[in-house]
Amino acid sequence: GYRNFVNKLWNAARFALMHLKKGHQTIAQDLLTLPDKWILARLSAVSGEVSEALDNYRFNEAAGSLYNFVWHELCDWYLEAIKPTLYGHQGPDQQEATMGVLWFTLRDTLVLLHPFMPFVTEEIWHKLPGTKGSVMRAEFPDTTVYADLDPDSRESVAQMEKLTAIISAIRNIRGEMNMPPSLELQVALHAQPSETRQILTAHQDLIFNLARLKALEISEPGAKPQSAATAVIDDTTIFVFLEGTIDFAQEIERLEKEIAKIDGELQTVAKKLTNASFLNKAPAEVVNKVRSRSETLTAKSDKLRATLTKIRSFNV
């Protein structure tokens, strides 16, 4: 698991170093995007969490906070969100501002991680432009250094969390309906509060790119579109249009075959679990493994049946 984490950090650093050709001394406050404000707010919060945990010898908490920040927030969301900017699609000034945020974020992340991962962080540190000496002699990140950049950091975090939740819901629907990641979707977002619609409209490019859409409609609540999968995130209802996107008959047939296959495996597993000879003679770890397999298959079967019911309702 931690080998995968090291790979994640290394690949994230490689991607960042493709764009970072110099060290940055300042951050352009007036050009910060929502993802920029969000990552700086989260970096500041995580720096405080790690500092407090280390001071109180709670090393596991410090490591856990860093793991979640680097893997999920920095790599899964921030780096993906800023790709259009880094490739110059938002203009050179915005590109330069975001590269500054990326530089500071990567630098502070390496310092925070260094007590836990001394060798790989030292290696990346020497490849990062603008650094001097060893990372072990770098100052620990100041938890207040980014506070003046975004006085409304709590609002920025709340807005970004709302957007990521909506994008995740669209991705979940894509997965449930077995739609390939390359397929561009048509989505409608219905939100009652005008403030929510303003936020969604202001950052629709972010939703468009990260959810991989071909069309996005943002409006007040209205009639539910036909043949659309639905999810609700707080005050926003999400509709992913399915008609013309998937072949209902073909998907129903695929799901029925997969459910039948799983049911066959479940019958085999059930025979073992009802066989007194197997339960009495097999090692405990083998019996537990079979039981775990039964639980996994049951959960998968239930999920597939729920998806099948949804698709059948769309196909009426």
PDB file of C-alpha atoms in Angstrom:
ATOM      1  CA  GLY A   1       0.000   0.000   0.000  1.00  0.00           C
ATOM      2  CA  TYR A   2       2.723   2.482   0.862  1.00  0.00           C
ATOM      3  CA  ARG A   3       4.717   1.490  -2.195  1.00  0.00           C
ATOM      4  CA  ASN A   4       1.701   2.687  -4.179  1.00  0.00           C
ATOM      5  CA  PHE A   5       1.717   5.911  -2.181  1.00  0.00           C
ATOM      6  CA  VAL A   6       5.386   6.513  -2.961  1.00  0.00           C
ATOM      7  CA  ASN A   7       4.636   5.925  -6.653  1.00  0.00           C
ATOM      8  CA  LYS A   8       1.733   8.367  -6.425  1.00  0.00           C
ATOM      9  CA  LEU A   9       3.943  11.064  -4.904  1.00  0.00           C
ATOM     10  CA  TRP A  10       6.764  10.428  -7.373  1.00  0.00           C
ATOM     11  CA  ASN A  11       4.468  10.622 -10.404  1.00  0.00           C
ATOM     12  CA  ALA A  12       2.784  13.764  -9.064  1.00  0.00           C
ATOM     13  CA  ALA A  13       6.184  15.379  -8.616  1.00  0.00           C
ATOM     14  CA  ARG A  14       7.235  14.361 -12.129  1.00  0.00           C
ATOM     15  CA  PHE A  15       4.098  15.965 -13.532  1.00  0.00           C
ATOM     16  CA  ALA A  16       4.684  19.151 -11.531  1.00  0.00           C
ATOM     17  CA  LEU A  17       8.340  19.340 -12.578  1.00  0.00           C
ATOM     18  CA  MET A  18       7.293  19.233 -16.230  1.00  0.00           C
ATOM     19  CA  HIS A  19       5.851  22.718 -15.674  1.00  0.00           C
ATOM     20  CA  LEU A  20       7.962  24.185 -12.878  1.00  0.00           C
ATOM     21  CA  LYS A  21      11.126  25.636 -14.396  1.00  0.00           C
ATOM     22  CA  LYS A  22      11.964  28.036 -11.549  1.00  0.00           C
ATOM     23  CA  GLY A  23      11.329  28.689  -7.890  1.00  0.00           C
ATOM     24  CA  HIS A  24       8.568  31.119  -6.945  1.00  0.00           C
ATOM     25  CA  GLN A  25       8.919  33.823  -4.310  1.00  0.00           C
ATOM     26  CA  THR A  26       5.327  35.061  -4.235  1.00  0.00           C
ATOM     27  CA  ILE A  27       1.775  34.015  -5.129  1.00  0.00           C
ATOM     28  CA  ALA A  28      -0.386  36.308  -7.283  1.00  0.00           C
ATOM     29  CA  GLN A  29      -3.305  36.817  -4.899  1.00  0.00           C
ATOM     30  CA  ASP A  30      -5.560  38.529  -7.462  1.00  0.00           C
ATOM     31  CA  LEU A  31      -5.240  35.618  -9.914  1.00  0.00           C
ATOM     32  CA  LEU A  32      -6.007  32.712  -7.600  1.00  0.00           C
ATOM     33  CA  THR A  33      -8.628  30.307  -8.949  1.00  0.00           C
ATOM     34  CA  LEU A  34     -11.000  28.351  -6.720  1.00  0.00           C
ATOM     35  CA  PRO A  35      -8.813  25.186  -6.885  1.00  0.00           C
ATOM     36  CA  ASP A  36      -5.771  27.322  -6.001  1.00  0.00           C
ATOM     37  CA  LYS A  37      -7.511  28.864  -2.978  1.00  0.00           C
ATOM     38  CA  TRP A  38      -8.806  25.472  -1.917  1.00  0.00           C
ATOM     39  CA  ILE A  39      -5.465  23.655  -2.039  1.00  0.00           C
ATOM     40  CA  LEU A  40      -3.716  26.443  -0.120  1.00  0.00           C
ATOM     41  CA  ALA A  41      -6.424  26.367   2.545  1.00  0.00           C
ATOM     42  CA  ARG A  42      -6.161  22.603   2.825  1.00  0.00           C
ATOM     43  CA  LEU A  43      -2.335  22.764   2.893  1.00  0.00           C
ATOM     44  CA  SER A  44      -2.497  25.267   5.737  1.00  0.00           C
ATOM     45  CA  ALA A  45      -4.982  23.108   7.663  1.00  0.00           C
ATOM     46  CA  VAL A  46      -2.966  19.913   7.152  1.00  0.00           C
ATOM     47  CA  SER A  47       0.237  21.688   8.223  1.00  0.00           C
ATOM     48  CA  GLY A  48      -1.479  22.588  11.497  1.00  0.00           C
ATOM     49  CA  GLU A  49      -2.804  19.055  11.977  1.00  0.00           C
ATOM     50  CA  VAL A  50       0.601  17.492  11.348  1.00  0.00           C
ATOM     51  CA  SER A  51       2.409  19.985  13.593  1.00  0.00           C
ATOM     52  CA  GLU A  52       0.024  19.350  16.493  1.00  0.00           C
ATOM     53  CA  ALA A  53       0.139  15.579  16.029  1.00  0.00           C
ATOM     54  CA  LEU A  54       3.952  15.518  15.983  1.00  0.00           C
ATOM     55  CA  ASP A  55       4.180  17.759  19.059  1.00  0.00           C
ATOM     56  CA  ASN A  56       1.989  15.248  20.901  1.00  0.00           C
ATOM     57  CA  TYR A  57       3.758  12.154  19.512  1.00  0.00           C
ATOM     58  CA  ARG A  58       0.685  11.030  17.547  1.00  0.00           C
ATOM     59  CA  PHE A  59       2.731   9.927  14.567  1.00  0.00           C
ATOM     60  CA  ASN A  60       0.001   7.776  13.069  1.00  0.00           C
ATOM     61  CA  GLU A  61      -2.406  10.744  12.944  1.00  0.00           C
ATOM     62  CA  ALA A  62       0.223  12.933  11.290  1.00  0.00           C
ATOM     63  CA  ALA A  63       0.956  10.272   8.674  1.00  0.00           C
ATOM     64  CA  GLY A  64      -2.759   9.666   8.053  1.00  0.00           C
ATOM     65  CA  SER A  65      -3.469  13.361   7.489  1.00  0.00           C
ATOM     66  CA  LEU A  66      -0.618  13.606   4.997  1.00  0.00           C
ATOM     67  CA  TYR A  67      -1.630  10.411   3.222  1.00  0.00           C
ATOM     68  CA  ASN A  68      -5.181  11.666   2.635  1.00  0.00           C
ATOM     69  CA  PHE A  69      -4.025  15.145   1.612  1.00  0.00           C
ATOM     70  CA  VAL A  70      -1.438  13.980  -0.908  1.00  0.00           C
ATOM     71  CA  TRP A  71      -3.377  11.100  -2.414  1.00  0.00           C
ATOM     72  CA  HIS A  72      -6.913  12.436  -2.538  1.00  0.00           C
ATOM     73  CA  GLU A  73      -6.738  16.234  -2.456  1.00  0.00           C
ATOM     74  CA  LEU A  74      -3.425  17.091  -4.118  1.00  0.00           C
ATOM     75  CA  CYS A  75      -3.193  14.269  -6.662  1.00  0.00           C
ATOM     76  CA  ASP A  76      -6.797  13.216  -7.340  1.00  0.00           C
ATOM     77  CA  TRP A  77      -8.338  16.685  -7.400  1.00  0.00           C
ATOM     78  CA  TYR A  78      -5.947  19.624  -7.530  1.00  0.00           C
ATOM     79  CA  LEU A  79      -3.523  18.359 -10.166  1.00  0.00           C
ATOM     80  CA  GLU A  80      -6.430  17.252 -12.359  1.00  0.00           C
ATOM     81  CA  ALA A  81      -8.255  20.560 -11.888  1.00  0.00           C
ATOM     82  CA  ILE A  82      -5.294  22.741 -12.922  1.00  0.00           C
ATOM     83  CA  LYS A  83      -4.222  20.822 -16.027  1.00  0.00           C
ATOM     84  CA  PRO A  84      -6.026  23.186 -18.468  1.00  0.00           C
ATOM     85  CA  THR A  85      -4.348  26.153 -16.758  1.00  0.00           C
ATOM     86  CA  LEU A  86      -0.883  24.560 -16.761  1.00  0.00           C
ATOM     87  CA  TYR A  87      -1.222  23.846 -20.475  1.00  0.00           C
ATOM     88  CA  GLY A  88      -1.936  27.534 -21.101  1.00  0.00           C
ATOM     89  CA  HIS A  89      -5.659  27.353 -21.856  1.00  0.00           C
ATOM     90  CA  GLN A  90      -6.402  30.176 -19.382  1.00  0.00           C
ATOM     91  CA  GLY A  91      -3.665  32.516 -20.580  1.00  0.00           C
ATOM     92  CA  PRO A  92      -0.041  33.099 -19.498  1.00  0.00           C
ATOM     93  CA  ASP A  93      -0.831  35.209 -16.414  1.00  0.00           C
ATOM     94  CA  GLN A  94      -3.155  32.595 -14.940  1.00  0.00           C
ATOM     95  CA  GLN A  95      -0.670  29.877 -15.857  1.00  0.00           C
ATOM     96  CA  GLU A  96       2.116  31.674 -13.987  1.00  0.00           C
ATOM     97  CA  ALA A  97      -0.077  32.242 -10.914  1.00  0.00           C
ATOM     98  CA  THR A  98      -1.120  28.592 -10.723  1.00  0.00           C
ATOM     99  CA  MET A  99       2.469  27.420 -11.188  1.00  0.00           C
ATOM    100  CA  GLY A 100       3.347  29.557  -8.164  1.00  0.00           C
ATOM    101  CA  VAL A 101       0.674  27.835  -6.077  1.00  0.00           C
ATOM    102  CA  LEU A 102       1.839  24.430  -7.325  1.00  0.00           C
ATOM    103  CA  TRP A 103       5.455  25.231  -6.406  1.00  0.00           C
ATOM    104  CA  PHE A 104       4.620  26.318  -2.861  1.00  0.00           C
ATOM    105  CA  THR A 105       2.289  23.339  -2.386  1.00  0.00           C
ATOM    106  CA  LEU A 106       4.851  20.790  -3.572  1.00  0.00           C
ATOM    107  CA  ARG A 107       7.633  22.395  -1.537  1.00  0.00           C
ATOM    108  CA  ASP A 108       5.645  22.425   1.715  1.00  0.00           C
ATOM    109  CA  THR A 109       4.317  18.909   1.084  1.00  0.00           C
ATOM    110  CA  LEU A 110       7.873  17.577   0.768  1.00  0.00           C
ATOM    111  CA  VAL A 111       8.840  19.229   4.074  1.00  0.00           C
ATOM    112  CA  LEU A 112       5.784  17.781   5.835  1.00  0.00           C
ATOM    113  CA  LEU A 113       6.430  14.297   4.450  1.00  0.00           C
ATOM    114  CA  HIS A 114      10.178  14.287   5.102  1.00  0.00           C
ATOM    115  CA  PRO A 115      10.092  12.827   8.655  1.00  0.00           C
ATOM    116  CA  PHE A 116       8.137   9.845   7.313  1.00  0.00           C
ATOM    117  CA  MET A 117       9.720   9.463   3.859  1.00  0.00           C
ATOM    118  CA  PRO A 118      13.255  10.911   4.122  1.00  0.00           C
ATOM    119  CA  PHE A 119      14.807   9.407   1.014  1.00  0.00           C
ATOM    120  CA  VAL A 120      12.223  10.024  -1.698  1.00  0.00           C
ATOM    121  CA  THR A 121      11.424  13.524  -0.405  1.00  0.00           C
ATOM    122  CA  GLU A 122      15.138  14.414  -0.381  1.00  0.00           C
ATOM    123  CA  GLU A 123      15.456  13.198  -3.977  1.00  0.00           C
ATOM    124  CA  ILE A 124      12.481  15.229  -5.199  1.00  0.00           C
ATOM    125  CA  TRP A 125      13.615  18.261  -3.176  1.00  0.00           C
ATOM    126  CA  HIS A 126      16.905  18.427  -5.102  1.00  0.00           C
ATOM    127  CA  LYS A 127      15.008  18.264  -8.402  1.00  0.00           C
ATOM    128  CA  LEU A 128      12.581  21.054  -7.453  1.00  0.00           C
ATOM    129  CA  PRO A 129      13.794  24.420  -8.805  1.00  0.00           C
ATOM    130  CA  GLY A 130      14.379  27.115  -6.199  1.00  0.00           C
ATOM    131  CA  THR A 131      15.317  24.846  -3.276  1.00  0.00           C
ATOM    132  CA  LYS A 132      18.639  24.973  -1.443  1.00  0.00           C
ATOM    133  CA  GLY A 133      20.508  22.481   0.694  1.00  0.00           C
ATOM    134  CA  SER A 134      18.728  19.518   2.252  1.00  0.00           C
ATOM    135  CA  VAL A 135      15.013  19.279   2.885  1.00  0.00           C
ATOM    136  CA  MET A 136      15.776  18.268   6.489  1.00  0.00           C
ATOM    137  CA  ARG A 137      17.006  21.828   7.110  1.00  0.00           C
ATOM    138  CA  ALA A 138      13.977  23.500   5.530  1.00  0.00           C
ATOM    139  CA  GLU A 139      11.654  25.462   7.792  1.00  0.00           C
ATOM    140  CA  PHE A 140       8.464  23.679   8.802  1.00  0.00           C
ATOM    141  CA  PRO A 141       5.462  25.214   6.945  1.00  0.00           C
ATOM    142  CA  ASP A 142       3.844  28.172   8.692  1.00  0.00           C
ATOM    143  CA  THR A 143       0.151  27.382   9.128  1.00  0.00           C
ATOM    144  CA  THR A 144      -0.789  31.064   8.749  1.00  0.00           C
ATOM    145  CA  VAL A 145       1.370  31.988   5.770  1.00  0.00           C
ATOM    146  CA  TYR A 146      -1.458  31.608   3.236  1.00  0.00           C
ATOM    147  CA  ALA A 147      -4.230  33.109   5.378  1.00  0.00           C
ATOM    148  CA  ASP A 148      -3.991  36.621   3.882  1.00  0.00           C
ATOM    149  CA  LEU A 149      -4.217  35.258   0.346  1.00  0.00           C
ATOM    150  CA  ASP A 150      -7.857  34.231   0.790  1.00  0.00           C
ATOM    151  CA  PRO A 151      -9.766  35.863   3.668  1.00  0.00           C
ATOM    152  CA  ASP A 152     -12.794  33.719   2.750  1.00  0.00           C
ATOM    153  CA  SER A 153     -10.914  30.424   2.752  1.00  0.00           C
ATOM    154  CA  ARG A 154     -13.759  28.594   4.494  1.00  0.00           C
ATOM    155  CA  GLU A 155     -16.116  29.612   1.706  1.00  0.00           C
ATOM    156  CA  SER A 156     -13.577  28.496  -0.908  1.00  0.00           C
ATOM    157  CA  VAL A 157     -13.269  25.101   0.773  1.00  0.00           C
ATOM    158  CA  ALA A 158     -17.063  24.742   1.008  1.00  0.00           C
ATOM    159  CA  GLN A 159     -17.531  25.619  -2.677  1.00  0.00           C
ATOM    160  CA  MET A 160     -14.804  23.211  -3.804  1.00  0.00           C
ATOM    161  CA  GLU A 161     -16.237  20.416  -1.671  1.00  0.00           C
ATOM    162  CA  LYS A 162     -19.663  20.967  -3.239  1.00  0.00           C
ATOM    163  CA  LEU A 163     -18.170  20.792  -6.747  1.00  0.00           C
ATOM    164  CA  THR A 164     -16.095  17.681  -6.034  1.00  0.00           C
ATOM    165  CA  ALA A 165     -19.140  15.958  -4.509  1.00  0.00           C
ATOM    166  CA  ILE A 166     -21.175  16.671  -7.656  1.00  0.00           C
ATOM    167  CA  ILE A 167     -18.366  15.475  -9.922  1.00  0.00           C
ATOM    168  CA  SER A 168     -17.972  12.313  -7.816  1.00  0.00           C
ATOM    169  CA  ALA A 169     -21.717  11.632  -8.095  1.00  0.00           C
ATOM    170  CA  ILE A 170     -21.544  11.908 -11.885  1.00  0.00           C
ATOM    171  CA  ARG A 171     -18.553   9.566 -11.922  1.00  0.00           C
ATOM    172  CA  ASN A 172     -20.412   7.080  -9.704  1.00  0.00           C
ATOM    173  CA  ILE A 173     -23.352   7.049 -12.102  1.00  0.00           C
ATOM    174  CA  ARG A 174     -20.925   6.491 -14.967  1.00  0.00           C
ATOM    175  CA  GLY A 175     -19.479   3.500 -13.134  1.00  0.00           C
ATOM    176  CA  GLU A 176     -22.854   2.053 -12.129  1.00  0.00           C
ATOM    177  CA  MET A 177     -24.089   2.258 -15.705  1.00  0.00           C
ATOM    178  CA  ASN A 178     -20.858   0.753 -17.064  1.00  0.00           C
ATOM    179  CA  MET A 179     -20.157   3.780 -19.251  1.00  0.00           C
ATOM    180  CA  PRO A 180     -16.485   4.045 -20.287  1.00  0.00           C
ATOM    181  CA  PRO A 181     -14.417   6.965 -18.911  1.00  0.00           C
ATOM    182  CA  SER A 182     -13.832   8.215 -22.460  1.00  0.00           C
ATOM    183  CA  LEU A 183     -17.565   8.665 -23.120  1.00  0.00           C
ATOM    184  CA  GLU A 184     -18.650  12.305 -22.861  1.00  0.00           C
ATOM    185  CA  LEU A 185     -21.921  12.729 -20.984  1.00  0.00           C
ATOM    186  CA  GLN A 186     -24.818  15.151 -21.050  1.00  0.00           C
ATOM    187  CA  VAL A 187     -25.767  16.384 -17.567  1.00  0.00           C
ATOM    188  CA  ALA A 188     -28.369  18.702 -16.058  1.00  0.00           C
ATOM    189  CA  LEU A 189     -27.990  20.246 -12.595  1.00  0.00           C
ATOM    190  CA  HIS A 190     -31.140  21.521 -10.870  1.00  0.00           C
ATOM    191  CA  ALA A 191     -30.576  23.751  -7.821  1.00  0.00           C
ATOM    192  CA  GLN A 192     -33.157  25.846  -5.966  1.00  0.00           C
ATOM    193  CA  PRO A 193     -30.934  28.444  -4.239  1.00  0.00           C
ATOM    194  CA  SER A 194     -29.730  31.089  -6.674  1.00  0.00           C
ATOM    195  CA  GLU A 195     -26.397  31.200  -4.788  1.00  0.00           C
ATOM    196  CA  THR A 196     -25.794  27.538  -5.630  1.00  0.00           C
ATOM    197  CA  ARG A 197     -26.615  28.103  -9.298  1.00  0.00           C
ATOM    198  CA  GLN A 198     -24.179  31.028  -9.345  1.00  0.00           C
ATOM    199  CA  ILE A 199     -21.412  28.851  -7.905  1.00  0.00           C
ATOM    200  CA  LEU A 200     -22.118  26.048 -10.394  1.00  0.00           C
ATOM    201  CA  THR A 201     -22.219  28.479 -13.308  1.00  0.00           C
ATOM    202  CA  ALA A 202     -19.026  30.254 -12.250  1.00  0.00           C
ATOM    203  CA  HIS A 203     -17.153  26.941 -12.118  1.00  0.00           C
ATOM    204  CA  GLN A 204     -18.918  24.970 -14.816  1.00  0.00           C
ATOM    205  CA  ASP A 205     -15.652  24.545 -16.740  1.00  0.00           C
ATOM    206  CA  LEU A 206     -14.268  22.620 -13.778  1.00  0.00           C
ATOM    207  CA  ILE A 207     -17.295  20.309 -13.707  1.00  0.00           C
ATOM    208  CA  PHE A 208     -17.198  19.988 -17.485  1.00  0.00           C
ATOM    209  CA  ASN A 209     -13.553  18.905 -17.575  1.00  0.00           C
ATOM    210  CA  LEU A 210     -13.340  16.679 -14.488  1.00  0.00           C
ATOM    211  CA  ALA A 211     -16.638  14.886 -15.121  1.00  0.00           C
ATOM    212  CA  ARG A 212     -15.866  14.617 -18.848  1.00  0.00           C
ATOM    213  CA  LEU A 213     -19.044  16.151 -20.242  1.00  0.00           C
ATOM    214  CA  LYS A 214     -20.232  17.175 -23.694  1.00  0.00           C
ATOM    215  CA  ALA A 215     -23.131  19.295 -22.420  1.00  0.00           C
ATOM    216  CA  LEU A 216     -24.046  20.827 -19.047  1.00  0.00           C
ATOM    217  CA  GLU A 217     -27.277  22.588 -18.158  1.00  0.00           C
ATOM    218  CA  ILE A 218     -27.685  24.482 -14.861  1.00  0.00           C
ATOM    219  CA  SER A 219     -31.193  25.609 -13.930  1.00  0.00           C
ATOM    220  CA  GLU A 220     -33.877  25.850 -11.271  1.00  0.00           C
ATOM    221  CA  PRO A 221     -35.677  22.618 -10.333  1.00  0.00           C
ATOM    222  CA  GLY A 222     -38.090  21.451 -13.004  1.00  0.00           C
ATOM    223  CA  ALA A 223     -39.479  18.314 -14.568  1.00  0.00           C
ATOM    224  CA  LYS A 224     -37.216  15.285 -14.366  1.00  0.00           C
ATOM    225  CA  PRO A 225     -35.694  14.480 -17.775  1.00  0.00           C
ATOM    226  CA  GLN A 226     -36.692  11.149 -19.267  1.00  0.00           C
ATOM    227  CA  SER A 227     -34.185   8.286 -19.252  1.00  0.00           C
ATOM    228  CA  ALA A 228     -31.850  10.009 -16.836  1.00  0.00           C
ATOM    229  CA  ALA A 229     -29.977   8.576 -13.856  1.00  0.00           C
ATOM    230  CA  THR A 230     -30.360  10.732 -10.756  1.00  0.00           C
ATOM    231  CA  ALA A 231     -28.292  11.673  -7.724  1.00  0.00           C
ATOM    232  CA  VAL A 232     -28.800  14.336  -5.062  1.00  0.00           C
ATOM    233  CA  ILE A 233     -25.988  16.314  -3.421  1.00  0.00           C
ATOM    234  CA  ASP A 234     -27.285  18.717  -0.755  1.00  0.00           C
ATOM    235  CA  ASP A 235     -29.468  21.252  -2.601  1.00  0.00           C
ATOM    236  CA  THR A 236     -28.524  20.078  -6.094  1.00  0.00           C
ATOM    237  CA  THR A 237     -30.168  17.303  -8.123  1.00  0.00           C
ATOM    238  CA  ILE A 238     -28.011  15.703 -10.789  1.00  0.00           C
ATOM    239  CA  PHE A 239     -29.431  14.166 -13.959  1.00  0.00           C
ATOM    240  CA  VAL A 240     -27.172  12.155 -16.276  1.00  0.00           C
ATOM    241  CA  PHE A 241     -28.896  11.575 -19.622  1.00  0.00           C
ATOM    242  CA  LEU A 242     -28.778   7.943 -20.694  1.00  0.00           C
ATOM    243  CA  GLU A 243     -30.845   7.841 -23.881  1.00  0.00           C
ATOM    244  CA  GLY A 244     -28.525   7.726 -26.864  1.00  0.00           C
ATOM    245  CA  THR A 245     -25.618   7.111 -24.510  1.00  0.00           C
ATOM    246  CA  ILE A 246     -26.066   3.437 -23.673  1.00  0.00           C
ATOM    247  CA  ASP A 247     -27.880   0.559 -25.379  1.00  0.00           C
ATOM    248  CA  PHE A 248     -30.474  -0.405 -22.748  1.00  0.00           C
ATOM    249  CA  ALA A 249     -31.219  -3.852 -24.188  1.00  0.00           C
ATOM    250  CA  GLN A 250     -27.532  -4.712 -24.504  1.00  0.00           C
ATOM    251  CA  GLU A 251     -26.763  -3.466 -20.988  1.00  0.00           C
ATOM    252  CA  ILE A 252     -29.685  -5.450 -19.513  1.00  0.00           C
ATOM    253  CA  GLU A 253     -28.400  -8.599 -21.203  1.00  0.00           C
ATOM    254  CA  ARG A 254     -24.864  -7.969 -19.926  1.00  0.00           C
ATOM    255  CA  LEU A 255     -26.047  -7.420 -16.355  1.00  0.00           C
ATOM    256  CA  GLU A 256     -28.251 -10.525 -16.399  1.00  0.00           C
ATOM    257  CA  LYS A 257     -25.303 -12.658 -17.547  1.00  0.00           C
ATOM    258  CA  GLU A 258     -23.003 -11.192 -14.881  1.00  0.00           C
ATOM    259  CA  ILE A 259     -25.603 -11.704 -12.143  1.00  0.00           C
ATOM    260  CA  ALA A 260     -26.124 -15.316 -13.247  1.00  0.00           C
ATOM    261  CA  LYS A 261     -22.357 -15.907 -13.123  1.00  0.00           C
ATOM    262  CA  ILE A 262     -22.100 -14.468  -9.617  1.00  0.00           C
ATOM    263  CA  ASP A 263     -25.106 -16.458  -8.449  1.00  0.00           C
ATOM    264  CA  GLY A 264     -23.363 -19.622  -9.669  1.00  0.00           C
ATOM    265  CA  GLU A 265     -20.253 -18.730  -7.656  1.00  0.00           C
ATOM    266  CA  LEU A 266     -22.424 -17.986  -4.619  1.00  0.00           C
ATOM    267  CA  GLN A 267     -24.004 -21.427  -4.827  1.00  0.00           C
ATOM    268  CA  THR A 268     -20.571 -23.037  -4.825  1.00  0.00           C
ATOM    269  CA  VAL A 269     -19.473 -20.955  -1.854  1.00  0.00           C
ATOM    270  CA  ALA A 270     -22.748 -21.663  -0.015  1.00  0.00           C
ATOM    271  CA  LYS A 271     -22.216 -25.412  -0.371  1.00  0.00           C
ATOM    272  CA  LYS A 272     -18.853 -25.100   1.345  1.00  0.00           C
ATOM    273  CA  LEU A 273     -20.263 -22.984   4.156  1.00  0.00           C
ATOM    274  CA  THR A 274     -23.063 -25.500   4.800  1.00  0.00           C
ATOM    275  CA  ASN A 275     -20.706 -28.484   4.650  1.00  0.00           C
ATOM    276  CA  ALA A 276     -20.015 -29.553   8.223  1.00  0.00           C
ATOM    277  CA  SER A 277     -16.953 -31.533   7.179  1.00  0.00           C
ATOM    278  CA  PHE A 278     -15.382 -28.472   5.515  1.00  0.00           C
ATOM    279  CA  LEU A 279     -16.151 -26.208   8.475  1.00  0.00           C
ATOM    280  CA  ASN A 280     -14.700 -28.696  10.991  1.00  0.00           C
ATOM    281  CA  LYS A 281     -11.597 -29.803   9.102  1.00  0.00           C
ATOM    282  CA  ALA A 282     -10.491 -26.730   7.119  1.00  0.00           C
ATOM    283  CA  PRO A 283      -8.091 -24.257   8.777  1.00  0.00           C
ATOM    284  CA  ALA A 284      -9.804 -21.205  10.269  1.00  0.00           C
ATOM    285  CA  GLU A 285      -8.122 -18.833   7.808  1.00  0.00           C
ATOM    286  CA  VAL A 286      -9.472 -20.851   4.868  1.00  0.00           C
ATOM    287  CA  VAL A 287     -13.018 -20.802   6.271  1.00  0.00           C
ATOM    288  CA  ASN A 288     -12.774 -17.054   6.909  1.00  0.00           C
ATOM    289  CA  LYS A 289     -11.549 -16.516   3.374  1.00  0.00           C
ATOM    290  CA  VAL A 290     -14.560 -18.383   1.961  1.00  0.00           C
ATOM    291  CA  ARG A 291     -16.921 -16.377   4.171  1.00  0.00           C
ATOM    292  CA  SER A 292     -15.294 -13.153   3.038  1.00  0.00           C
ATOM    293  CA  ARG A 293     -15.694 -14.276  -0.567  1.00  0.00           C
ATOM    294  CA  SER A 294     -19.374 -14.946   0.060  1.00  0.00           C
ATOM    295  CA  GLU A 295     -19.880 -11.454   1.496  1.00  0.00           C
ATOM    296  CA  THR A 296     -18.067  -9.840  -1.441  1.00  0.00           C
ATOM    297  CA  LEU A 297     -20.087 -11.762  -4.019  1.00  0.00           C
ATOM    298  CA  THR A 298     -23.354 -10.977  -2.231  1.00  0.00           C
ATOM    299  CA  ALA A 299     -22.589  -7.262  -2.136  1.00  0.00           C
ATOM    300  CA  LYS A 300     -21.631  -7.275  -5.812  1.00  0.00           C
ATOM    301  CA  SER A 301     -24.792  -9.186  -6.746  1.00  0.00           C
ATOM    302  CA  ASP A 302     -26.965  -6.725  -4.803  1.00  0.00           C
ATOM    303  CA  LYS A 303     -25.320  -3.770  -6.528  1.00  0.00           C
ATOM    304  CA  LEU A 304     -25.744  -5.288  -9.983  1.00  0.00           C
ATOM    305  CA  ARG A 305     -29.397  -6.101  -9.302  1.00  0.00           C
ATOM    306  CA  ALA A 306     -30.022  -2.508  -8.190  1.00  0.00           C
ATOM    307  CA  THR A 307     -28.421  -1.227 -11.379  1.00  0.00           C
ATOM    308  CA  LEU A 308     -30.441  -3.685 -13.465  1.00  0.00           C
ATOM    309  CA  THR A 309     -33.670  -2.444 -11.848  1.00  0.00           C
ATOM    310  CA  LYS A 310     -32.726   1.142 -12.676  1.00  0.00           C
ATOM    311  CA  ILE A 311     -31.943   0.396 -16.300  1.00  0.00           C
ATOM    312  CA  ARG A 312     -35.145  -1.610 -16.740  1.00  0.00           C
ATOM    313  CA  SER A 313     -37.089   1.406 -15.466  1.00  0.00           C
ATOM    314  CA  PHE A 314     -35.349   3.634 -18.039  1.00  0.00           C
ATOM    315  CA  ASN A 315     -36.116   1.123 -20.787  1.00  0.00           C
ATOM    316  CA  VAL A 316     -39.891   1.112 -20.167  1.00  0.00           C
TER     317      VAL A 316
END
